[in-house]
Amino acid sequence: MRIPLDRQNPLPLYAQIENHLRQGILSGSLAPETRLPASRQLAQDLGVNRITVENAYSALEADGLVFSRVGSGTYVLPTNPLPKISKTSADASWPLWQQNLPDRGLGARAAVEGMRLSAGHPDPISFAGGVSDSRLFPADDFRKVLQAVMRRDGIDALDYGDRRGYAPLRETIAHILASQGLQISPENVLITAGSQQALALVSQLLLEPGDTILVESPTYSGALDLFRALNFKIISVPVDGQGMQVDLLEKQLQQHHPKLIYTIPNFHNPTGTCLSGARRHQLIVLSDRYNVPILEDDFVGDLRYEGRAQPALKALDPGGRVIHVSTFSKMLMPGLRVGFLVADGPVYDSLVKFKRVNDLATSGLIQRALEDYVTVGRYQAHLRRSSGIFHKRRDAMLVAIQRHLPVGIQIDPPQGGLFLWMKLPQNLSADALLPLAISEGVDFMPGSGFFLEEADGLNWLRLNFVVHTEEKIEDGIKRLGRAVKRLQSIS
Amino acid sequence: MRIPLDRQNPLPLYAQIENHLRQGILSGSLAPETRLPASRQLAQDLGVNRITVENAYSALEADGLVFSRVGSGTYVLPTNPLPKISKTSADASWPLWQQNLPDRGLGARAAVEGMRLSAGHPDPISFAGGVSDSRLFPADDFRKVLQAVMRRDGIDALDYGDRRGYAPLRETIAHILASQGLQISPENVLITAGSQQALALVSQLLLEPGDTILVESPTYSGALDLFRALNFKIISVPVDGQGMQVDLLEKQLQQHHPKLIYTIPNFHNPTGTCLSGARRHQLIVLSDRYNVPILEDDFVGDLRYEGRAQPALKALDPGGRVIHVSTFSKMLMPGLRVGFLVADGPVYDSLVKFKRVNDLATSGLIQRALEDYVTVGRYQAHLRRSSGIFHKRRDAMLVAIQRHLPVGIQIDPPQGGLFLWMKLPQNLSADALLPLAISEGVDFMPGSGFFLEEADGLNWLRLNFVVHTEEKIEDGIKRLGRAVKRLQSIS
């Protein structure tokens, strides 16, 4: 044990030790049953006389804070812990550098988040989430797989593995992508801590603070938060029913010379639209002409319920133009925190090394379990099953909206993915709607968070239509309808 | 399935589909047993006539690449896959931005790494590793705990949890730190993907490229790699037997105004030294006077075998000066990838948010299992047991060095930790020694990687003394002795 002692302090050493331990026990940070070091040991650790430690211990024992089991040592006794002292609250005594921390947009939309957390309804229904329905994932099978892997690999399952990710899992990913029409080599796959880390690695490797990144407007709020936190200059190209308006892209490339184009070509977050085939080819051409890499976020690319599929941008890449990012979080389970990127050319090796300096590696255990569980056939079956269910849920939400929401609502039914993007009538504000909705027991993601200029999204909101059963969807949208009518009545 | 089709291409569509699938099957990326989409489905996906798809399928079936099970669909057949085409090799056709990627020091020491990988000895003994002996960790108990957690929490164990980390685990960490003499609140703990991510988050939040960071010389090579990759200006203060030479620090602070001081005060990597008590107080005072935060890397702070323990810098922190980083990787298992940082003041909240934009969260499953397994008592017992074993191994290595290495070797026996830092006699170069050592079947970490100026470390090498049994240590050091003698004979 390493107790701070001040030999200049007039307070005797035994008292300093006693006070330190007393404070720990009363504050609860020294838990009951914690074994204090043997007095000889602590005396040696602290370079004091053994008697000094014994005096401190017996003072504590006299106050009933510790007790000693003969031959086994001194143990902390249960006590009524004082409330924990958290130092995170604002405080003038913080050093100057703490009072002037860079904001980096990290405070963004705290209000909205806070509001969401304080939902008080007995049975709230949230359409705000960004993930799919994890109840569809057979947790029990996965438990058995974890068992099998630990039995099979023992301690190896818990060691650093290949820094690019567990090789058999990269093989499986290559096979799954091929079954989706994207043929790549496992040598081009890098396993990451979810797709979010992939976005962070790529953008931080290719850009420095002050550099310009081009995104769609609107776009995934988690990407905006990331790019703001990294102090990038962010410019945008609007999205329409065909995805990014690539015809407006060239002018931006000429004017601002962005270092990276971030796009979500399939079932775009939040709008749910898909980039048309013609625009995909155009995008690749522009990326070539202006020497700009493309970061393709394909977070639910294969979750299509109807309509014509377009090839991944990566499948149109003549080589080294597109970095393709995807994840198992949406299709399977968020908590796995396993995503991946596909890159070719020198940038792949740089990304592997950059990942390494950032967190050394991603948990090998989860990767092995995932590899053991996810065969191509199983993945395809899970995908078919989920698509069938989500298709019905999308339709259920469209019907419920027709039934319960006032005329003037604008929606463009998505052909797949997770999200339905809705515009409120009469310039009603989604931010104003949220508290009313929450009081009705329903929750959504206001549009403002998905725009560079939050005002641009004021009338928009995003609904996750895959996460609840059709019954809950009907109920939730009915509540939303009530909230909208209340807002109309007071507007 | 999303197959790229080019309607301008004179090649008929059925042939384009056939070629795409053929290439996938022959390259092996389309795995045997993969189920191709039903022809109706694929026709709809691609917006072509169903006959077109059926023509493509029957062409492939005629060539024995696929077969159709009546009523169940078309499946890929096993074939002799061609060698995978990896696009990572150098290639003039890469876009310009790929040919001019920022190096960011990510290429550093590739040669040495490469050499290590190509060890050809039947029974190599490596002292190069940076982790402790994971065989001491009861993998079987941990397997059972994983089971229990999955049974108890089901799917919840696999969802995003509290972004600061699983609350009960943060409690446990606070208790463990208290048992080590550092009293903090769980509200000040942030769980990270190993301590490496903690270093990355803190340094990236507080510094921008071009900003100056102050480190010890030598220091942890993984930190140097990280700071180089982030394009920081790196300055250093030398380490002696008492740790960082704090008396030389003030001049550096005045001249270069670093934004952060990175230090490893306990069982320093690579030298194994501990910062003296007086210098710890001095360091806090200077951090205050010059308004510089301290990043304390306490990766094995409690792994002491003898001598007097010093309080963690965080324990001397009047509030908000020190960010304390530690990990379970060294004491328990690297593959867990669970570390943590302790910070107070506004910077804590910023770090929580910055972690979130970087990877959303760290796997909840591992956190829950770890919390379930690691009680304070269990941790203390594991620590005592490991310390006993590692103490013996350290002594075994010291004895073996006396026995097998020529006079003129310089070592300063560490009082704890994992590493022994050795200087070769007669200015022998550790980089030159490495290939000879590897041919003898022993491995170590050359000193050059731990210095800003690699030349400063040329005569030094780092030995991990905890990872092998005393017998293996004896054998390995004997091999090292042979290698040194060979180097002497040719020098």
JSON list of C-alpha atoms in Angstrom, two decimals, chain B residues 92-225:
[
{"chain": "B", "resi": 92, "resn": "ALA", "atom": "CA", "xyz": [2.33, 2.75, -58.97]},
{"chain": "B", "resi": 93, "resn": "SER", "atom": "CA", "xyz": [-1.36, 2.79, -59.92]},
{"chain": "B", "resi": 94, "resn": "TRP", "atom": "CA", "xyz": [-2.42, 3.90, -56.44]},
{"chain": "B", "resi": 95, "resn": "PRO", "atom": "CA", "xyz": [-4.01, 7.33, -56.31]},
{"chain": "B", "resi": 96, "resn": "LEU", "atom": "CA", "xyz": [-1.62, 10.16, -55.53]},
{"chain": "B", "resi": 97, "resn": "TRP", "atom": "CA", "xyz": [-2.87, 10.65, -51.95]},
{"chain": "B", "resi": 98, "resn": "GLN", "atom": "CA", "xyz": [-1.93, 7.03, -51.25]},
{"chain": "B", "resi": 99, "resn": "GLN", "atom": "CA", "xyz": [1.56, 7.51, -52.64]},
{"chain": "B", "resi": 100, "resn": "ASN", "atom": "CA", "xyz": [2.06, 10.54, -50.36]},
{"chain": "B", "resi": 101, "resn": "LEU", "atom": "CA", "xyz": [0.64, 9.25, -47.08]},
{"chain": "B", "resi": 102, "resn": "PRO", "atom": "CA", "xyz": [1.93, 11.03, -43.97]},
{"chain": "B", "resi": 103, "resn": "ASP", "atom": "CA", "xyz": [4.55, 8.76, -42.36]},
{"chain": "B", "resi": 104, "resn": "ARG", "atom": "CA", "xyz": [3.81, 9.88, -38.78]},
{"chain": "B", "resi": 105, "resn": "GLY", "atom": "CA", "xyz": [6.64, 7.66, -37.56]},
{"chain": "B", "resi": 106, "resn": "LEU", "atom": "CA", "xyz": [4.40, 4.67, -38.17]},
{"chain": "B", "resi": 107, "resn": "GLY", "atom": "CA", "xyz": [7.19, 2.94, -40.08]},
{"chain": "B", "resi": 108, "resn": "ALA", "atom": "CA", "xyz": [9.53, 3.12, -37.08]},
{"chain": "B", "resi": 109, "resn": "ARG", "atom": "CA", "xyz": [11.65, 0.07, -36.26]},
{"chain": "B", "resi": 110, "resn": "ALA", "atom": "CA", "xyz": [9.87, -2.10, -38.83]},
{"chain": "B", "resi": 111, "resn": "ALA", "atom": "CA", "xyz": [13.20, -3.83, -39.49]},
{"chain": "B", "resi": 112, "resn": "VAL", "atom": "CA", "xyz": [13.62, -4.96, -35.88]},
{"chain": "B", "resi": 113, "resn": "GLU", "atom": "CA", "xyz": [9.99, -6.09, -35.64]},
{"chain": "B", "resi": 114, "resn": "GLY", "atom": "CA", "xyz": [10.40, -8.04, -38.88]},
{"chain": "B", "resi": 115, "resn": "MET", "atom": "CA", "xyz": [13.51, -9.72, -37.58]},
{"chain": "B", "resi": 116, "resn": "ARG", "atom": "CA", "xyz": [11.73, -10.83, -34.43]},
{"chain": "B", "resi": 117, "resn": "LEU", "atom": "CA", "xyz": [8.89, -12.40, -36.37]},
{"chain": "B", "resi": 118, "resn": "SER", "atom": "CA", "xyz": [11.27, -14.54, -38.41]},
{"chain": "B", "resi": 119, "resn": "ALA", "atom": "CA", "xyz": [12.76, -16.40, -35.46]},
{"chain": "B", "resi": 120, "resn": "GLY", "atom": "CA", "xyz": [13.65, -19.90, -36.71]},
{"chain": "B", "resi": 121, "resn": "HIS", "atom": "CA", "xyz": [14.71, -21.64, -33.47]},
{"chain": "B", "resi": 122, "resn": "PRO", "atom": "CA", "xyz": [12.84, -24.86, -32.48]},
{"chain": "B", "resi": 123, "resn": "ASP", "atom": "CA", "xyz": [12.30, -23.68, -28.88]},
{"chain": "B", "resi": 124, "resn": "PRO", "atom": "CA", "xyz": [12.76, -19.90, -28.76]},
{"chain": "B", "resi": 125, "resn": "ILE", "atom": "CA", "xyz": [12.69, -18.04, -25.42]},
{"chain": "B", "resi": 126, "resn": "SER", "atom": "CA", "xyz": [11.49, -14.45, -25.66]},
{"chain": "B", "resi": 127, "resn": "PHE", "atom": "CA", "xyz": [12.29, -11.81, -23.05]},
{"chain": "B", "resi": 128, "resn": "ALA", "atom": "CA", "xyz": [10.97, -9.12, -25.42]},
{"chain": "B", "resi": 129, "resn": "GLY", "atom": "CA", "xyz": [7.32, -9.04, -24.35]},
{"chain": "B", "resi": 130, "resn": "GLY", "atom": "CA", "xyz": [5.76, -6.17, -22.45]},
{"chain": "B", "resi": 131, "resn": "VAL", "atom": "CA", "xyz": [3.18, -8.16, -20.50]},
{"chain": "B", "resi": 132, "resn": "SER", "atom": "CA", "xyz": [3.26, -10.43, -17.46]},
{"chain": "B", "resi": 133, "resn": "ASP", "atom": "CA", "xyz": [2.74, -14.18, -17.34]},
{"chain": "B", "resi": 134, "resn": "SER", "atom": "CA", "xyz": [-0.87, -14.72, -18.36]},
{"chain": "B", "resi": 135, "resn": "ARG", "atom": "CA", "xyz": [-0.55, -18.41, -17.47]},
{"chain": "B", "resi": 136, "resn": "LEU", "atom": "CA", "xyz": [-0.90, -17.27, -13.85]},
{"chain": "B", "resi": 137, "resn": "PHE", "atom": "CA", "xyz": [-4.42, -16.14, -14.70]},
{"chain": "B", "resi": 138, "resn": "PRO", "atom": "CA", "xyz": [-7.09, -18.76, -14.02]},
{"chain": "B", "resi": 139, "resn": "ALA", "atom": "CA", "xyz": [-8.68, -18.84, -17.47]},
{"chain": "B", "resi": 140, "resn": "ASP", "atom": "CA", "xyz": [-11.00, -21.60, -16.35]},
{"chain": "B", "resi": 141, "resn": "ASP", "atom": "CA", "xyz": [-12.51, -19.53, -13.53]},
{"chain": "B", "resi": 142, "resn": "PHE", "atom": "CA", "xyz": [-12.91, -16.68, -15.97]},
{"chain": "B", "resi": 143, "resn": "ARG", "atom": "CA", "xyz": [-14.74, -18.95, -18.41]},
{"chain": "B", "resi": 144, "resn": "LYS", "atom": "CA", "xyz": [-17.20, -19.88, -15.67]},
{"chain": "B", "resi": 145, "resn": "VAL", "atom": "CA", "xyz": [-17.67, -16.21, -14.80]},
{"chain": "B", "resi": 146, "resn": "LEU", "atom": "CA", "xyz": [-18.43, -15.38, -18.44]},
{"chain": "B", "resi": 147, "resn": "GLN", "atom": "CA", "xyz": [-21.06, -18.12, -18.33]},
{"chain": "B", "resi": 148, "resn": "ALA", "atom": "CA", "xyz": [-22.60, -16.78, -15.15]},
{"chain": "B", "resi": 149, "resn": "VAL", "atom": "CA", "xyz": [-22.70, -13.24, -16.52]},
{"chain": "B", "resi": 150, "resn": "MET", "atom": "CA", "xyz": [-24.34, -14.28, -19.80]},
{"chain": "B", "resi": 151, "resn": "ARG", "atom": "CA", "xyz": [-26.87, -16.38, -17.87]},
{"chain": "B", "resi": 152, "resn": "ARG", "atom": "CA", "xyz": [-27.54, -13.54, -15.41]},
{"chain": "B", "resi": 153, "resn": "ASP", "atom": "CA", "xyz": [-27.63, -10.54, -17.78]},
{"chain": "B", "resi": 154, "resn": "GLY", "atom": "CA", "xyz": [-28.50, -12.23, -21.08]},
{"chain": "B", "resi": 155, "resn": "ILE", "atom": "CA", "xyz": [-28.64, -9.79, -23.96]},
{"chain": "B", "resi": 156, "resn": "ASP", "atom": "CA", "xyz": [-28.06, -6.83, -21.62]},
{"chain": "B", "resi": 157, "resn": "ALA", "atom": "CA", "xyz": [-24.47, -7.98, -21.22]},
{"chain": "B", "resi": 158, "resn": "LEU", "atom": "CA", "xyz": [-24.09, -7.32, -24.93]},
{"chain": "B", "resi": 159, "resn": "ASP", "atom": "CA", "xyz": [-25.58, -3.85, -25.16]},
{"chain": "B", "resi": 160, "resn": "TYR", "atom": "CA", "xyz": [-23.91, -0.43, -24.91]},
{"chain": "B", "resi": 161, "resn": "GLY", "atom": "CA", "xyz": [-23.73, 0.36, -21.23]},
{"chain": "B", "resi": 162, "resn": "ASP", "atom": "CA", "xyz": [-22.83, 3.48, -19.26]},
{"chain": "B", "resi": 163, "resn": "ARG", "atom": "CA", "xyz": [-20.36, 5.37, -21.46]},
{"chain": "B", "resi": 164, "resn": "ARG", "atom": "CA", "xyz": [-18.03, 5.80, -18.49]},
{"chain": "B", "resi": 165, "resn": "GLY", "atom": "CA", "xyz": [-17.88, 2.03, -18.08]},
{"chain": "B", "resi": 166, "resn": "TYR", "atom": "CA", "xyz": [-19.91, -0.56, -16.19]},
{"chain": "B", "resi": 167, "resn": "ALA", "atom": "CA", "xyz": [-20.70, 1.12, -12.86]},
{"chain": "B", "resi": 168, "resn": "PRO", "atom": "CA", "xyz": [-20.02, -1.87, -10.57]},
{"chain": "B", "resi": 169, "resn": "LEU", "atom": "CA", "xyz": [-16.62, -2.31, -12.23]},
{"chain": "B", "resi": 170, "resn": "ARG", "atom": "CA", "xyz": [-15.80, 1.35, -11.59]},
{"chain": "B", "resi": 171, "resn": "GLU", "atom": "CA", "xyz": [-16.75, 0.72, -7.94]},
{"chain": "B", "resi": 172, "resn": "THR", "atom": "CA", "xyz": [-14.43, -2.25, -7.78]},
{"chain": "B", "resi": 173, "resn": "ILE", "atom": "CA", "xyz": [-11.61, -0.25, -9.34]},
{"chain": "B", "resi": 174, "resn": "ALA", "atom": "CA", "xyz": [-12.09, 2.50, -6.74]},
{"chain": "B", "resi": 175, "resn": "HIS", "atom": "CA", "xyz": [-11.86, -0.13, -3.99]},
{"chain": "B", "resi": 176, "resn": "ILE", "atom": "CA", "xyz": [-8.74, -1.72, -5.48]},
{"chain": "B", "resi": 177, "resn": "LEU", "atom": "CA", "xyz": [-7.05, 1.68, -5.81]},
{"chain": "B", "resi": 178, "resn": "ALA", "atom": "CA", "xyz": [-7.99, 2.47, -2.21]},
{"chain": "B", "resi": 179, "resn": "SER", "atom": "CA", "xyz": [-6.40, -0.80, -1.11]},
{"chain": "B", "resi": 180, "resn": "GLN", "atom": "CA", "xyz": [-3.27, 0.53, -2.84]},
{"chain": "B", "resi": 181, "resn": "GLY", "atom": "CA", "xyz": [-3.44, 3.86, -1.02]},
{"chain": "B", "resi": 182, "resn": "LEU", "atom": "CA", "xyz": [-5.19, 5.93, -3.70]},
{"chain": "B", "resi": 183, "resn": "GLN", "atom": "CA", "xyz": [-8.64, 7.08, -2.61]},
{"chain": "B", "resi": 184, "resn": "ILE", "atom": "CA", "xyz": [-10.90, 8.23, -5.44]},
{"chain": "B", "resi": 185, "resn": "SER", "atom": "CA", "xyz": [-14.57, 8.04, -6.35]},
{"chain": "B", "resi": 186, "resn": "PRO", "atom": "CA", "xyz": [-15.99, 5.68, -9.02]},
{"chain": "B", "resi": 187, "resn": "GLU", "atom": "CA", "xyz": [-17.37, 8.90, -10.54]},
{"chain": "B", "resi": 188, "resn": "ASN", "atom": "CA", "xyz": [-13.79, 9.76, -11.52]},
{"chain": "B", "resi": 189, "resn": "VAL", "atom": "CA", "xyz": [-13.06, 6.47, -13.27]},
{"chain": "B", "resi": 190, "resn": "LEU", "atom": "CA", "xyz": [-13.35, 5.99, -17.04]},
{"chain": "B", "resi": 191, "resn": "ILE", "atom": "CA", "xyz": [-12.99, 2.48, -18.46]},
{"chain": "B", "resi": 192, "resn": "THR", "atom": "CA", "xyz": [-10.86, 2.33, -21.61]},
{"chain": "B", "resi": 193, "resn": "ALA", "atom": "CA", "xyz": [-9.70, -0.27, -24.14]},
{"chain": "B", "resi": 194, "resn": "GLY", "atom": "CA", "xyz": [-6.49, -0.95, -22.24]},
{"chain": "B", "resi": 195, "resn": "SER", "atom": "CA", "xyz": [-4.21, 1.78, -20.91]},
{"chain": "B", "resi": 196, "resn": "GLN", "atom": "CA", "xyz": [-3.01, 2.46, -24.45]},
{"chain": "B", "resi": 197, "resn": "GLN", "atom": "CA", "xyz": [-6.38, 3.94, -25.36]},
{"chain": "B", "resi": 198, "resn": "ALA", "atom": "CA", "xyz": [-6.29, 6.01, -22.17]},
{"chain": "B", "resi": 199, "resn": "LEU", "atom": "CA", "xyz": [-2.93, 7.48, -23.25]},
{"chain": "B", "resi": 200, "resn": "ALA", "atom": "CA", "xyz": [-4.35, 8.13, -26.73]},
{"chain": "B", "resi": 201, "resn": "LEU", "atom": "CA", "xyz": [-7.51, 9.84, -25.44]},
{"chain": "B", "resi": 202, "resn": "VAL", "atom": "CA", "xyz": [-5.75, 12.08, -22.92]},
{"chain": "B", "resi": 203, "resn": "SER", "atom": "CA", "xyz": [-2.98, 13.19, -25.27]},
{"chain": "B", "resi": 204, "resn": "GLN", "atom": "CA", "xyz": [-5.33, 13.75, -28.22]},
{"chain": "B", "resi": 205, "resn": "LEU", "atom": "CA", "xyz": [-7.78, 15.72, -26.11]},
{"chain": "B", "resi": 206, "resn": "LEU", "atom": "CA", "xyz": [-5.14, 18.00, -24.56]},
{"chain": "B", "resi": 207, "resn": "LEU", "atom": "CA", "xyz": [-2.77, 18.40, -27.50]},
{"chain": "B", "resi": 208, "resn": "GLU", "atom": "CA", "xyz": [-2.98, 19.12, -31.20]},
{"chain": "B", "resi": 209, "resn": "PRO", "atom": "CA", "xyz": [-0.38, 18.21, -33.83]},
{"chain": "B", "resi": 210, "resn": "GLY", "atom": "CA", "xyz": [2.64, 20.46, -33.42]},
{"chain": "B", "resi": 211, "resn": "ASP", "atom": "CA", "xyz": [2.03, 20.91, -29.69]},
{"chain": "B", "resi": 212, "resn": "THR", "atom": "CA", "xyz": [4.81, 19.82, -27.35]},
{"chain": "B", "resi": 213, "resn": "ILE", "atom": "CA", "xyz": [4.68, 16.86, -24.98]},
{"chain": "B", "resi": 214, "resn": "LEU", "atom": "CA", "xyz": [7.35, 16.12, -22.38]},
{"chain": "B", "resi": 215, "resn": "VAL", "atom": "CA", "xyz": [8.37, 12.51, -21.77]},
{"chain": "B", "resi": 216, "resn": "GLU", "atom": "CA", "xyz": [11.09, 10.67, -19.88]},
{"chain": "B", "resi": 217, "resn": "SER", "atom": "CA", "xyz": [14.16, 9.46, -21.73]},
{"chain": "B", "resi": 218, "resn": "PRO", "atom": "CA", "xyz": [14.02, 6.54, -22.18]},
{"chain": "B", "resi": 219, "resn": "THR", "atom": "CA", "xyz": [10.29, 5.84, -22.07]},
{"chain": "B", "resi": 220, "resn": "TYR", "atom": "CA", "xyz": [7.61, 3.34, -23.15]},
{"chain": "B", "resi": 221, "resn": "SER", "atom": "CA", "xyz": [8.04, 2.82, -26.90]},
{"chain": "B", "resi": 222, "resn": "GLY", "atom": "CA", "xyz": [4.29, 2.49, -27.42]},
{"chain": "B", "resi": 223, "resn": "ALA", "atom": "CA", "xyz": [3.84, 6.00, -26.05]},
{"chain": "B", "resi": 224, "resn": "LEU", "atom": "CA", "xyz": [6.60, 7.36, -28.30]},
{"chain": "B", "resi": 225, "resn": "ASP", "atom": "CA", "xyz": [4.95, 5.66, -31.31]}
]
